[in-house]
Amino acid sequence: MKKISRRSFVKTTAVTAASLSLFGLAGCKKTEQKPVTQDAAAPVAEGAKTGHTVVIAGGGYGGATTAKYLKILNPAINVILVDRNAEHVSCAMSNEVIFGLRDISEITMPLKRLADNHGIDFRQAEVTGLDKEKKVLKTSAGDIAYDKLVVSPGISMDYDPALSFTEDKQASMPHAWIAGKQTEILRDMVSQIKSGDTVILRTPVALYRCPPGPYERACLFGSTALKKGAKVVVLDPNPQIMSKKPLFEKAFTTTYKNILQYIPNTKVTSIDFEKKIIKTDKGEFQGTLINFIPDQKAGELVFTLGLVENGKKWASVDPKTFESTLAKDVYVIGDAIDSAPVTEMPKSGTIANATGKVVAENLVRIFAGKEPLVPFVGNTCYSLVNDTEAIWIATLYEYSAEKNKIVTRNGANGIPEAASVENRINGDSWGNNILIDTFM
């Protein structure tokens, strides 16, 4: 991978934070108020008021960013944010919580605070369905009419039925890949690691949330094992390390040379939950702590709303606009997007934040009678390789009309030469800033 200079990297991260052209519309003229059309015979759903109404389902990095920036760009838009939870626990930086480097309160973001700060109407409710024709989102708190609907549900686990590894097993074998209670359970397990123990980490098959995340977790398991006299086995079904390969590979083969065993191209065939044995096509592995991260698919919400084509695991969208190919005036952003046909962008908090800004800006443009802009976004991601040193990756992505896909911009990507304490400090700043940018 091409290395970019520190100066270029700083520019790249700045572009990511600003979402490029976003603030070009900050002073745009407010649009004329327009009522939502309703069927005269049908009851009037809540939200059918004067003015443009954008309903956002999902209050993570994508949904929260969209809601916030819609109100920043045009405060006259009626923005309704719906999420089943009162707060969002960030998956970004949750590895730090697991290994005692952050408190979970630092990555727990109350959605009401965001709503109060920006005049967003927040509803804590379960989304139950969608009437695409009448443009009504159905929720446990009632029906909500919309002009535009943005869906940002993140991921869900794609459990392999052959392994009998389901949600009810999470108390004893948490994946902790959706941050929250499982993060705390795994944190407590990590704190109990002792001399002679063996930790087994199974990484998910790509595509999954946060490509470098499993390897960062492997390094932090290695750092813990190094201090406590334990061992780590990483079972990777992928053919190689899927992100920041040279730097993670260096950590595995130098810092954790006698501590960590990395085994790629490994298929798990069964799990003995009682004996804590993982059976694979490369032999059996017994551990005292098993962190099995399942394969993944789009958040269940897009399946509930009928936004996934039959036989697929991710939502189909137009790469120019992120509008669903299955429902007009419905947009899907963040991790739930079907990457392969649409984009080379990873599934990450930064990309969810960036795509939220793209959709917010374009909805403001559409309401103002202007053409939407094609995506041009950046991704930045920091990963720890031990308690004090980190690495990063930075990439720019742009829409290619020739490929009808969002692709990596030539020459606009890179990684550092090595891990460093400075990267760790910069990573802390990046993490804190994206939380502020998204949720405050």
Tab-separated table of C-alpha atoms in Angstrom:
chain	number	residue	atom	x	y	z
A	1	MET	CA	0.000	0.000	0.000
A	2	LYS	CA	1.233	3.469	-0.850
A	3	LYS	CA	2.496	5.456	2.129
A	4	ILE	CA	1.260	9.022	2.425
A	5	SER	CA	3.166	11.736	4.210
A	6	ARG	CA	2.208	12.986	7.665
A	7	ARG	CA	1.111	16.288	6.116
A	8	SER	CA	-1.129	14.480	3.619
A	9	PHE	CA	-2.470	12.290	6.397
A	10	VAL	CA	-3.469	15.332	8.440
A	11	LYS	CA	-5.227	16.732	5.377
A	12	THR	CA	-6.992	13.427	4.823
A	13	THR	CA	-8.297	13.228	8.382
A	14	ALA	CA	-9.462	16.836	8.187
A	15	VAL	CA	-11.345	16.056	5.001
A	16	THR	CA	-12.966	13.073	6.677
A	17	ALA	CA	-14.115	15.124	9.656
A	18	ALA	CA	-15.592	17.840	7.482
A	19	SER	CA	-17.065	15.383	4.972
A	20	LEU	CA	-15.562	17.469	2.194
A	21	SER	CA	-18.166	19.702	0.550
A	22	LEU	CA	-20.603	19.487	3.460
A	23	PHE	CA	-20.246	22.995	4.780
A	24	GLY	CA	-20.769	24.499	1.329
A	25	LEU	CA	-24.488	24.360	2.114
A	26	ALA	CA	-24.283	25.660	5.649
A	27	GLY	CA	-25.728	29.002	4.637
A	28	CYS	CA	-28.231	27.793	2.062
A	29	LYS	CA	-31.638	29.393	1.858
A	30	LYS	CA	-34.311	27.626	3.871
A	31	THR	CA	-36.811	25.771	1.738
A	32	GLU	CA	-40.485	26.631	1.447
A	33	GLN	CA	-42.659	24.631	3.842
A	34	LYS	CA	-44.499	21.781	2.152
A	35	PRO	CA	-47.116	19.452	3.701
A	36	VAL	CA	-46.781	15.685	3.601
A	37	THR	CA	-49.451	14.194	1.339
A	38	GLN	CA	-51.759	11.745	3.110
A	39	ASP	CA	-54.478	9.392	1.920
A	40	ALA	CA	-57.712	11.106	2.967
A	41	ALA	CA	-59.242	7.809	4.078
A	42	ALA	CA	-56.277	6.842	6.241
A	43	PRO	CA	-55.576	8.106	9.773
A	44	VAL	CA	-53.015	10.915	9.847
A	45	ALA	CA	-49.735	9.498	11.069
A	46	GLU	CA	-47.674	11.491	13.537
A	47	GLY	CA	-45.134	13.533	11.617
A	48	ALA	CA	-47.601	14.639	8.927
A	49	LYS	CA	-47.047	18.324	9.599
A	50	THR	CA	-46.100	21.271	7.460
A	51	GLY	CA	-42.486	21.256	6.339
A	52	HIS	CA	-40.219	18.529	5.080
A	53	THR	CA	-39.953	15.591	7.447
A	54	VAL	CA	-36.942	13.288	7.522
A	55	VAL	CA	-37.267	10.218	9.733
A	56	ILE	CA	-34.076	8.414	10.734
A	57	ALA	CA	-34.189	4.833	11.997
A	58	GLY	CA	-31.077	4.017	13.991
A	59	GLY	CA	-29.079	6.295	16.271
A	60	GLY	CA	-25.542	5.033	15.695
A	61	TYR	CA	-22.750	6.808	13.824
A	62	GLY	CA	-24.724	7.027	10.585
A	63	GLY	CA	-28.149	7.944	11.906
A	64	ALA	CA	-27.006	10.367	14.596
A	65	THR	CA	-24.737	12.194	12.138
A	66	THR	CA	-27.533	12.507	9.577
A	67	ALA	CA	-29.929	13.897	12.153
A	68	LYS	CA	-27.422	16.410	13.518
A	69	TYR	CA	-26.232	17.699	10.157
A	70	LEU	CA	-29.704	18.005	8.683
A	71	LYS	CA	-30.518	20.434	11.500
A	72	ILE	CA	-27.192	22.242	11.087
A	73	LEU	CA	-27.696	22.690	7.346
A	74	ASN	CA	-31.404	23.533	7.483
A	75	PRO	CA	-33.015	23.942	10.925
A	76	ALA	CA	-36.474	24.174	9.291
A	77	ILE	CA	-36.451	20.475	8.401
A	78	ASN	CA	-38.483	18.358	10.822
A	79	VAL	CA	-36.026	15.632	11.891
A	80	ILE	CA	-37.287	12.609	13.835
A	81	LEU	CA	-34.709	10.141	15.163
A	82	VAL	CA	-35.976	6.699	16.207
A	83	ASP	CA	-33.948	4.134	18.148
A	84	ARG	CA	-34.896	1.300	20.502
A	85	ASN	CA	-32.177	2.413	22.922
A	86	ALA	CA	-31.853	5.626	24.898
A	87	GLU	CA	-28.101	5.707	24.253
A	88	HIS	CA	-25.572	4.444	21.753
A	89	VAL	CA	-22.488	2.565	22.938
A	90	SER	CA	-19.706	3.058	20.395
A	91	CYS	CA	-18.129	-0.028	18.876
A	92	ALA	CA	-15.202	2.164	17.887
A	93	MET	CA	-12.898	2.244	20.916
A	94	SER	CA	-14.788	-0.575	22.679
A	95	ASN	CA	-11.655	-2.764	22.483
A	96	GLU	CA	-10.053	-0.224	24.806
A	97	VAL	CA	-12.867	-0.792	27.309
A	98	ILE	CA	-12.370	-4.569	27.151
A	99	PHE	CA	-8.704	-4.189	28.070
A	100	GLY	CA	-9.156	-1.551	30.777
A	101	LEU	CA	-7.858	1.411	28.773
A	102	ARG	CA	-11.154	3.336	28.747
A	103	ASP	CA	-14.288	3.309	30.852
A	104	ILE	CA	-17.466	2.319	29.040
A	105	SER	CA	-19.055	5.595	30.149
A	106	GLU	CA	-16.614	7.415	27.838
A	107	ILE	CA	-18.109	5.746	24.749
A	108	THR	CA	-21.766	5.764	25.875
A	109	MET	CA	-23.648	8.539	24.087
A	110	PRO	CA	-27.165	9.589	25.263
A	111	LEU	CA	-29.350	10.277	22.226
A	112	LYS	CA	-31.574	12.731	24.082
A	113	ARG	CA	-28.560	14.973	24.644
A	114	LEU	CA	-27.918	15.036	20.894
A	115	ALA	CA	-31.604	15.732	20.257
A	116	ASP	CA	-31.769	18.555	22.792
A	117	ASN	CA	-28.597	20.150	21.431
A	118	HIS	CA	-29.923	20.353	17.868
A	119	GLY	CA	-33.698	20.458	17.993
A	120	ILE	CA	-34.139	16.842	16.901
A	121	ASP	CA	-37.312	14.963	17.830
A	122	PHE	CA	-36.016	11.763	19.466
A	123	ARG	CA	-38.344	8.781	19.905
A	124	GLN	CA	-37.215	5.739	21.852
A	125	ALA	CA	-39.207	3.048	20.099
A	126	GLU	CA	-38.970	-0.243	18.225
A	127	VAL	CA	-39.344	-0.025	14.445
A	128	THR	CA	-41.849	-2.679	13.354
A	129	GLY	CA	-42.540	-2.085	9.669
A	130	LEU	CA	-42.682	0.186	6.643
A	131	ASP	CA	-45.484	1.256	4.305
A	132	LYS	CA	-43.464	2.222	1.226
A	133	GLU	CA	-46.475	3.487	-0.727
A	134	LYS	CA	-47.862	5.777	1.975
A	135	LYS	CA	-44.353	6.630	3.217
A	136	VAL	CA	-45.034	5.707	6.820
A	137	LEU	CA	-42.572	4.119	9.254
A	138	LYS	CA	-44.344	1.866	11.756
A	139	THR	CA	-43.035	1.845	15.338
A	140	SER	CA	-44.038	0.639	18.774
A	141	ALA	CA	-44.810	4.286	19.608
A	142	GLY	CA	-47.053	4.803	16.583
A	143	ASP	CA	-46.829	5.447	12.866
A	144	ILE	CA	-44.589	8.267	11.613
A	145	ALA	CA	-45.002	9.802	8.148
A	146	TYR	CA	-41.932	10.956	6.262
A	147	ASP	CA	-40.839	12.723	3.103
A	148	LYS	CA	-37.496	10.922	3.272
A	149	LEU	CA	-36.474	7.977	5.441
A	150	VAL	CA	-32.868	7.213	6.404
A	151	VAL	CA	-32.130	3.739	7.767
A	152	SER	CA	-28.879	3.123	9.644
A	153	PRO	CA	-29.127	-0.129	11.647
A	154	GLY	CA	-25.475	-1.196	11.772
A	155	ILE	CA	-24.836	-4.944	11.763
A	156	SER	CA	-26.292	-8.139	13.171
A	157	MET	CA	-24.696	-11.534	13.695
A	158	ASP	CA	-24.924	-14.116	10.922
A	159	TYR	CA	-24.808	-17.172	13.154
A	160	ASP	CA	-23.822	-20.489	11.586
A	161	PRO	CA	-26.576	-22.952	12.646
A	162	ALA	CA	-24.099	-25.835	12.360
A	163	LEU	CA	-22.137	-24.400	15.311
A	164	SER	CA	-25.131	-23.915	17.656
A	165	PHE	CA	-23.553	-20.572	18.544
A	166	THR	CA	-26.520	-18.303	19.134
A	167	GLU	CA	-27.401	-15.266	21.223
A	168	ASP	CA	-28.148	-17.383	24.310
A	169	LYS	CA	-24.480	-18.470	24.460
A	170	GLN	CA	-23.212	-14.909	24.862
A	171	ALA	CA	-23.081	-14.880	28.674
A	172	SER	CA	-20.310	-17.498	28.631
A	173	MET	CA	-18.755	-16.729	25.250
A	174	PRO	CA	-19.408	-13.080	24.335
A	175	HIS	CA	-18.396	-11.818	20.907
A	176	ALA	CA	-18.570	-8.166	22.070
A	177	TRP	CA	-18.715	-6.974	18.453
A	178	ILE	CA	-21.823	-4.912	19.180
A	179	ALA	CA	-20.793	-2.755	22.103
A	180	GLY	CA	-22.711	-2.726	25.366
A	181	LYS	CA	-23.323	-5.434	27.949
A	182	GLN	CA	-21.122	-7.963	26.147
A	183	THR	CA	-18.246	-5.484	26.201
A	184	GLU	CA	-18.421	-5.468	29.994
A	185	ILE	CA	-18.746	-9.264	30.209
A	186	LEU	CA	-15.631	-9.775	28.076
A	187	ARG	CA	-13.790	-7.045	30.015
A	188	ASP	CA	-14.426	-8.945	33.246
A	189	MET	CA	-13.215	-12.198	31.658
A	190	VAL	CA	-10.027	-10.540	30.426
A	191	SER	CA	-9.321	-9.243	33.926
A	192	GLN	CA	-9.302	-12.877	35.161
A	193	ILE	CA	-6.662	-14.154	32.693
A	194	LYS	CA	-3.799	-15.796	34.564
A	195	SER	CA	-0.512	-17.565	33.950
A	196	GLY	CA	-0.871	-20.701	31.830
A	197	ASP	CA	-4.208	-19.674	30.293
A	198	THR	CA	-4.912	-19.875	26.563
A	199	VAL	CA	-7.103	-17.305	24.833
A	200	ILE	CA	-8.721	-18.287	21.532
A	201	LEU	CA	-9.884	-15.491	19.234
A	202	ARG	CA	-11.876	-16.362	16.130
A	203	THR	CA	-12.122	-13.521	13.616
A	204	PRO	CA	-15.134	-13.143	11.268
A	205	VAL	CA	-15.243	-13.774	7.539
A	206	ALA	CA	-15.057	-10.553	5.514
A	207	LEU	CA	-17.335	-8.541	5.079
A	208	TYR	CA	-17.641	-7.444	8.694
A	209	ARG	CA	-17.650	-4.312	10.840
A	210	CYS	CA	-14.236	-2.670	11.295
A	211	PRO	CA	-11.681	-4.633	9.211
A	212	PRO	CA	-8.707	-3.971	11.574
A	213	GLY	CA	-10.751	-4.496	14.748
A	214	PRO	CA	-10.164	-8.256	15.251
A	215	TYR	CA	-6.408	-7.824	14.788
A	216	GLU	CA	-6.295	-4.911	17.213
A	217	ARG	CA	-8.101	-7.151	19.702
A	218	ALA	CA	-5.592	-9.926	18.997
A	219	CYS	CA	-2.737	-7.533	19.810
A	220	LEU	CA	-4.381	-6.436	23.042
A	221	PHE	CA	-4.939	-10.070	24.013
A	222	GLY	CA	-1.243	-10.550	23.221
A	223	SER	CA	-0.263	-7.603	25.402
A	224	THR	CA	-2.326	-9.015	28.278
A	225	ALA	CA	-0.902	-12.502	27.770
A	226	LEU	CA	2.630	-11.108	27.734
A	227	LYS	CA	2.094	-9.535	31.158
A	228	LYS	CA	0.361	-12.550	32.698
A	229	GLY	CA	2.220	-15.489	31.166
A	230	ALA	CA	-0.659	-16.675	28.970
A	231	LYS	CA	-0.964	-17.647	25.281
A	232	VAL	CA	-3.174	-16.463	22.401
A	233	VAL	CA	-4.405	-18.412	19.375
A	234	VAL	CA	-5.997	-16.443	16.520
A	235	LEU	CA	-8.163	-18.522	14.179
A	236	ASP	CA	-8.794	-16.503	11.014
A	237	PRO	CA	-11.106	-17.868	8.292
A	238	ASN	CA	-9.725	-15.255	5.895
A	239	PRO	CA	-6.602	-15.974	3.809
A	240	GLN	CA	-4.636	-13.171	5.461
A	241	ILE	CA	-4.837	-10.201	7.830
A	242	MET	CA	-7.560	-8.032	6.288
A	243	SER	CA	-6.362	-4.528	7.222
A	244	LYS	CA	-3.038	-2.832	8.044
A	245	LYS	CA	-1.419	-6.181	7.281
A	246	PRO	CA	2.292	-5.198	7.415
A	247	LEU	CA	1.941	-3.532	10.816
A	248	PHE	CA	-0.215	-6.170	12.476
A	249	GLU	CA	1.971	-8.906	10.991
A	250	LYS	CA	5.025	-7.219	12.486
A	251	ALA	CA	3.373	-7.110	15.920
A	252	PHE	CA	2.372	-10.780	15.687
A	253	THR	CA	5.840	-11.959	14.629
A	254	THR	CA	7.993	-9.725	16.831
A	255	THR	CA	6.309	-8.302	19.932
A	256	TYR	CA	4.102	-11.367	20.396
A	257	LYS	CA	6.344	-13.922	18.675
A	258	ASN	CA	6.287	-16.468	21.504
A	259	ILE	CA	2.874	-15.484	22.815
A	260	LEU	CA	0.529	-15.387	19.822
A	261	GLN	CA	-0.146	-18.033	17.182
A	262	TYR	CA	-1.882	-16.696	14.058
A	263	ILE	CA	-3.546	-19.318	11.822
A	264	PRO	CA	-5.208	-18.061	8.601
A	265	ASN	CA	-7.570	-19.993	6.306
A	266	THR	CA	-9.096	-21.785	9.284
A	267	LYS	CA	-12.652	-23.098	9.201
A	268	VAL	CA	-14.358	-23.801	12.536
A	269	THR	CA	-16.384	-27.014	12.289
A	270	SER	CA	-17.819	-27.278	15.817
A	271	ILE	CA	-17.650	-25.829	19.321
A	272	ASP	CA	-17.675	-27.777	22.581
A	273	PHE	CA	-19.053	-25.090	24.872
A	274	GLU	CA	-18.650	-27.099	28.072
A	275	LYS	CA	-15.013	-28.102	27.489
A	276	LYS	CA	-14.161	-24.862	25.640
A	277	ILE	CA	-12.793	-26.667	22.616
A	278	ILE	CA	-12.850	-25.205	19.110
A	279	LYS	CA	-12.687	-27.875	16.404
A	280	THR	CA	-11.368	-26.764	13.016
A	281	ASP	CA	-10.134	-28.155	9.721
A	282	LYS	CA	-6.648	-27.608	11.151
A	283	GLY	CA	-7.102	-29.409	14.441
A	284	GLU	CA	-8.628	-28.845	17.880
A	285	PHE	CA	-7.856	-25.908	20.147
A	286	GLN	CA	-8.758	-25.703	23.823
A	287	GLY	CA	-8.904	-22.382	25.603
A	288	THR	CA	-9.673	-20.972	29.012
A	289	LEU	CA	-11.231	-17.913	27.337
A	290	ILE	CA	-12.839	-18.092	23.895
A	291	ASN	CA	-13.765	-14.926	22.031
A	292	PHE	CA	-15.644	-16.189	18.967
A	293	ILE	CA	-16.652	-13.311	16.668
A	294	PRO	CA	-19.385	-14.586	14.299
A	295	ASP	CA	-19.761	-13.676	10.657
A	296	GLN	CA	-21.988	-10.667	10.081
A	297	LYS	CA	-24.818	-9.239	8.010
A	298	ALA	CA	-26.773	-5.991	7.928
A	299	GLY	CA	-28.727	-4.976	11.007
A	300	GLU	CA	-32.028	-6.848	11.306
A	301	LEU	CA	-33.966	-3.646	10.676
A	302	VAL	CA	-33.254	-3.604	6.925
A	303	PHE	CA	-34.642	-7.130	6.659
A	304	THR	CA	-37.746	-6.101	8.624
A	305	LEU	CA	-38.277	-3.153	6.283
A	306	GLY	CA	-37.760	-5.165	3.093
A	307	LEU	CA	-34.588	-3.375	2.001
A	308	VAL	CA	-32.494	-6.481	1.232
A	309	GLU	CA	-32.720	-8.460	-1.983
A	310	ASN	CA	-33.557	-12.153	-1.663
A	311	GLY	CA	-30.505	-14.226	-0.872
A	312	LYS	CA	-28.350	-11.263	0.139
A	313	LYS	CA	-27.060	-10.217	3.561
A	314	TRP	CA	-26.683	-6.476	2.999
A	315	ALA	CA	-28.954	-3.662	1.794
A	316	SER	CA	-28.889	-2.724	-1.888
A	317	VAL	CA	-28.409	1.000	-2.577
A	318	ASP	CA	-27.636	3.368	-5.447
A	319	PRO	CA	-23.906	4.172	-5.073
A	320	LYS	CA	-24.463	7.768	-6.200
A	321	THR	CA	-27.029	8.618	-3.515
A	322	PHE	CA	-27.336	5.697	-1.035
A	323	GLU	CA	-31.042	5.553	-1.911
A	324	SER	CA	-32.442	2.031	-1.583
A	325	THR	CA	-32.924	0.207	-4.868
A	326	LEU	CA	-36.028	-1.413	-3.339
A	327	ALA	CA	-37.835	1.622	-1.885
A	328	LYS	CA	-38.090	5.157	-3.249
A	329	ASP	CA	-37.184	7.990	-0.849
A	330	VAL	CA	-35.552	5.514	1.553
A	331	TYR	CA	-31.785	5.741	2.118
A	332	VAL	CA	-29.524	3.173	3.785
A	333	ILE	CA	-26.137	4.213	5.178
A	334	GLY	CA	-23.267	2.922	7.277
A	335	ASP	CA	-22.405	-0.719	7.902
A	336	ALA	CA	-25.655	-2.088	6.421
A	337	ILE	CA	-24.725	-1.237	2.807
A	338	ASP	CA	-23.994	-4.122	0.437
A	339	SER	CA	-20.352	-3.230	-0.145
A	340	ALA	CA	-19.355	-5.522	-2.998
A	341	PRO	CA	-21.489	-4.010	-5.801
A	342	VAL	CA	-21.607	-0.494	-4.332
A	343	THR	CA	-18.362	0.564	-2.760
A	344	GLU	CA	-14.803	-0.232	-1.738
A	345	MET	CA	-15.359	1.641	1.530
A	346	PRO	CA	-14.967	-0.411	4.718
A	347	LYS	CA	-17.672	-0.836	7.318
A	348	SER	CA	-16.509	1.623	9.969
A	349	GLY	CA	-17.746	4.345	12.293
A	350	THR	CA	-15.918	6.966	10.243
A	351	ILE	CA	-17.602	5.839	7.019
A	352	ALA	CA	-21.013	5.736	8.712
A	353	ASN	CA	-20.402	9.299	9.925
A	354	ALA	CA	-19.259	10.381	6.445
A	355	THR	CA	-22.141	8.758	4.568
A	356	GLY	CA	-24.536	10.345	7.063
A	357	LYS	CA	-23.147	13.757	6.124
A	358	VAL	CA	-23.401	13.000	2.409
A	359	VAL	CA	-27.070	12.050	2.746
A	360	ALA	CA	-27.835	15.030	5.008
A	361	GLU	CA	-26.284	17.439	2.523
A	362	ASN	CA	-28.028	15.864	-0.439
A	363	LEU	CA	-31.446	15.817	1.212
A	364	VAL	CA	-31.082	19.542	1.883
A	365	ARG	CA	-30.155	20.019	-1.775
A	366	ILE	CA	-33.101	17.932	-2.978
A	367	PHE	CA	-35.560	19.861	-0.795
A	368	ALA	CA	-34.107	23.069	-2.265
A	369	GLY	CA	-34.628	21.826	-5.827
A	370	LYS	CA	-30.932	21.162	-6.480
A	371	GLU	CA	-29.181	18.107	-7.866
A	372	PRO	CA	-27.524	15.838	-5.272
A	373	LEU	CA	-23.741	15.550	-5.230
A	374	VAL	CA	-21.972	12.244	-5.785
A	375	PRO	CA	-20.090	10.841	-2.766
A	376	PHE	CA	-16.500	11.834	-2.036
A	377	VAL	CA	-15.551	10.783	1.490
A	378	GLY	CA	-12.612	9.783	3.647
A	379	ASN	CA	-11.957	7.068	6.177
A	380	THR	CA	-9.547	7.252	9.102
A	381	CYS	CA	-8.981	4.490	11.620
A	382	TYR	CA	-6.534	4.041	14.500
A	383	SER	CA	-5.703	0.689	16.091
A	384	LEU	CA	-3.713	-0.151	19.195
A	385	VAL	CA	-0.932	-2.726	18.993
A	386	ASN	CA	-0.275	-2.512	22.741
A	387	ASP	CA	-1.277	-0.275	25.653
A	388	THR	CA	0.826	2.682	24.529
A	389	GLU	CA	1.375	2.433	20.757
A	390	ALA	CA	-0.994	2.635	17.791
A	391	ILE	CA	-1.136	2.517	14.008
A	392	TRP	CA	-3.520	4.115	11.532
A	393	ILE	CA	-4.892	3.950	8.022
A	394	ALA	CA	-6.325	6.813	5.960
A	395	THR	CA	-8.087	6.563	2.604
A	396	LEU	CA	-10.183	8.752	0.317
A	397	TYR	CA	-13.069	7.343	-1.734
A	398	GLU	CA	-14.897	8.853	-4.695
A	399	TYR	CA	-17.733	7.904	-6.998
A	400	SER	CA	-16.645	6.481	-10.364
A	401	ALA	CA	-19.212	6.987	-13.139
A	402	GLU	CA	-17.336	4.454	-15.270
A	403	LYS	CA	-17.719	1.708	-12.667
A	404	ASN	CA	-20.914	3.085	-11.080
A	405	LYS	CA	-19.229	2.436	-7.764
A	406	ILE	CA	-17.478	4.288	-4.954
A	407	VAL	CA	-13.803	3.450	-5.350
A	408	THR	CA	-10.506	4.268	-3.669
A	409	ARG	CA	-9.048	7.501	-5.024
A	410	ASN	CA	-5.677	6.851	-6.679
A	411	GLY	CA	-2.790	7.713	-4.387
A	412	ALA	CA	-5.016	8.838	-1.526
A	413	ASN	CA	-4.372	6.059	0.950
A	414	GLY	CA	-1.641	5.028	3.326
A	415	ILE	CA	-0.395	3.704	6.628
A	416	PRO	CA	2.502	4.792	8.868
A	417	GLU	CA	5.948	3.231	8.815
A	418	ALA	CA	5.560	1.855	12.328
A	419	ALA	CA	3.502	1.915	15.515
A	420	SER	CA	4.231	4.791	17.881
A	421	VAL	CA	3.189	6.537	21.086
A	422	GLU	CA	2.404	9.631	19.014
A	423	ASN	CA	-0.089	7.601	16.994
A	424	ARG	CA	-1.706	6.503	20.250
A	425	ILE	CA	-2.102	10.121	21.361
A	426	ASN	CA	-3.471	11.137	17.971
A	427	GLY	CA	-5.799	8.151	18.055
A	428	ASP	CA	-7.270	9.289	21.349
A	429	SER	CA	-7.936	12.708	19.833
A	430	TRP	CA	-9.497	11.160	16.734
A	431	GLY	CA	-11.776	8.969	18.839
A	432	ASN	CA	-12.896	11.776	21.125
A	433	ASN	CA	-13.465	14.110	18.172
A	434	ILE	CA	-15.625	11.707	16.176
A	435	LEU	CA	-17.773	11.059	19.243
A	436	ILE	CA	-18.270	14.825	19.645
A	437	ASP	CA	-18.868	15.328	15.917
A	438	THR	CA	-21.488	12.583	15.820
A	439	PHE	CA	-23.275	12.568	19.159
A	440	MET	CA	-23.014	16.045	20.688
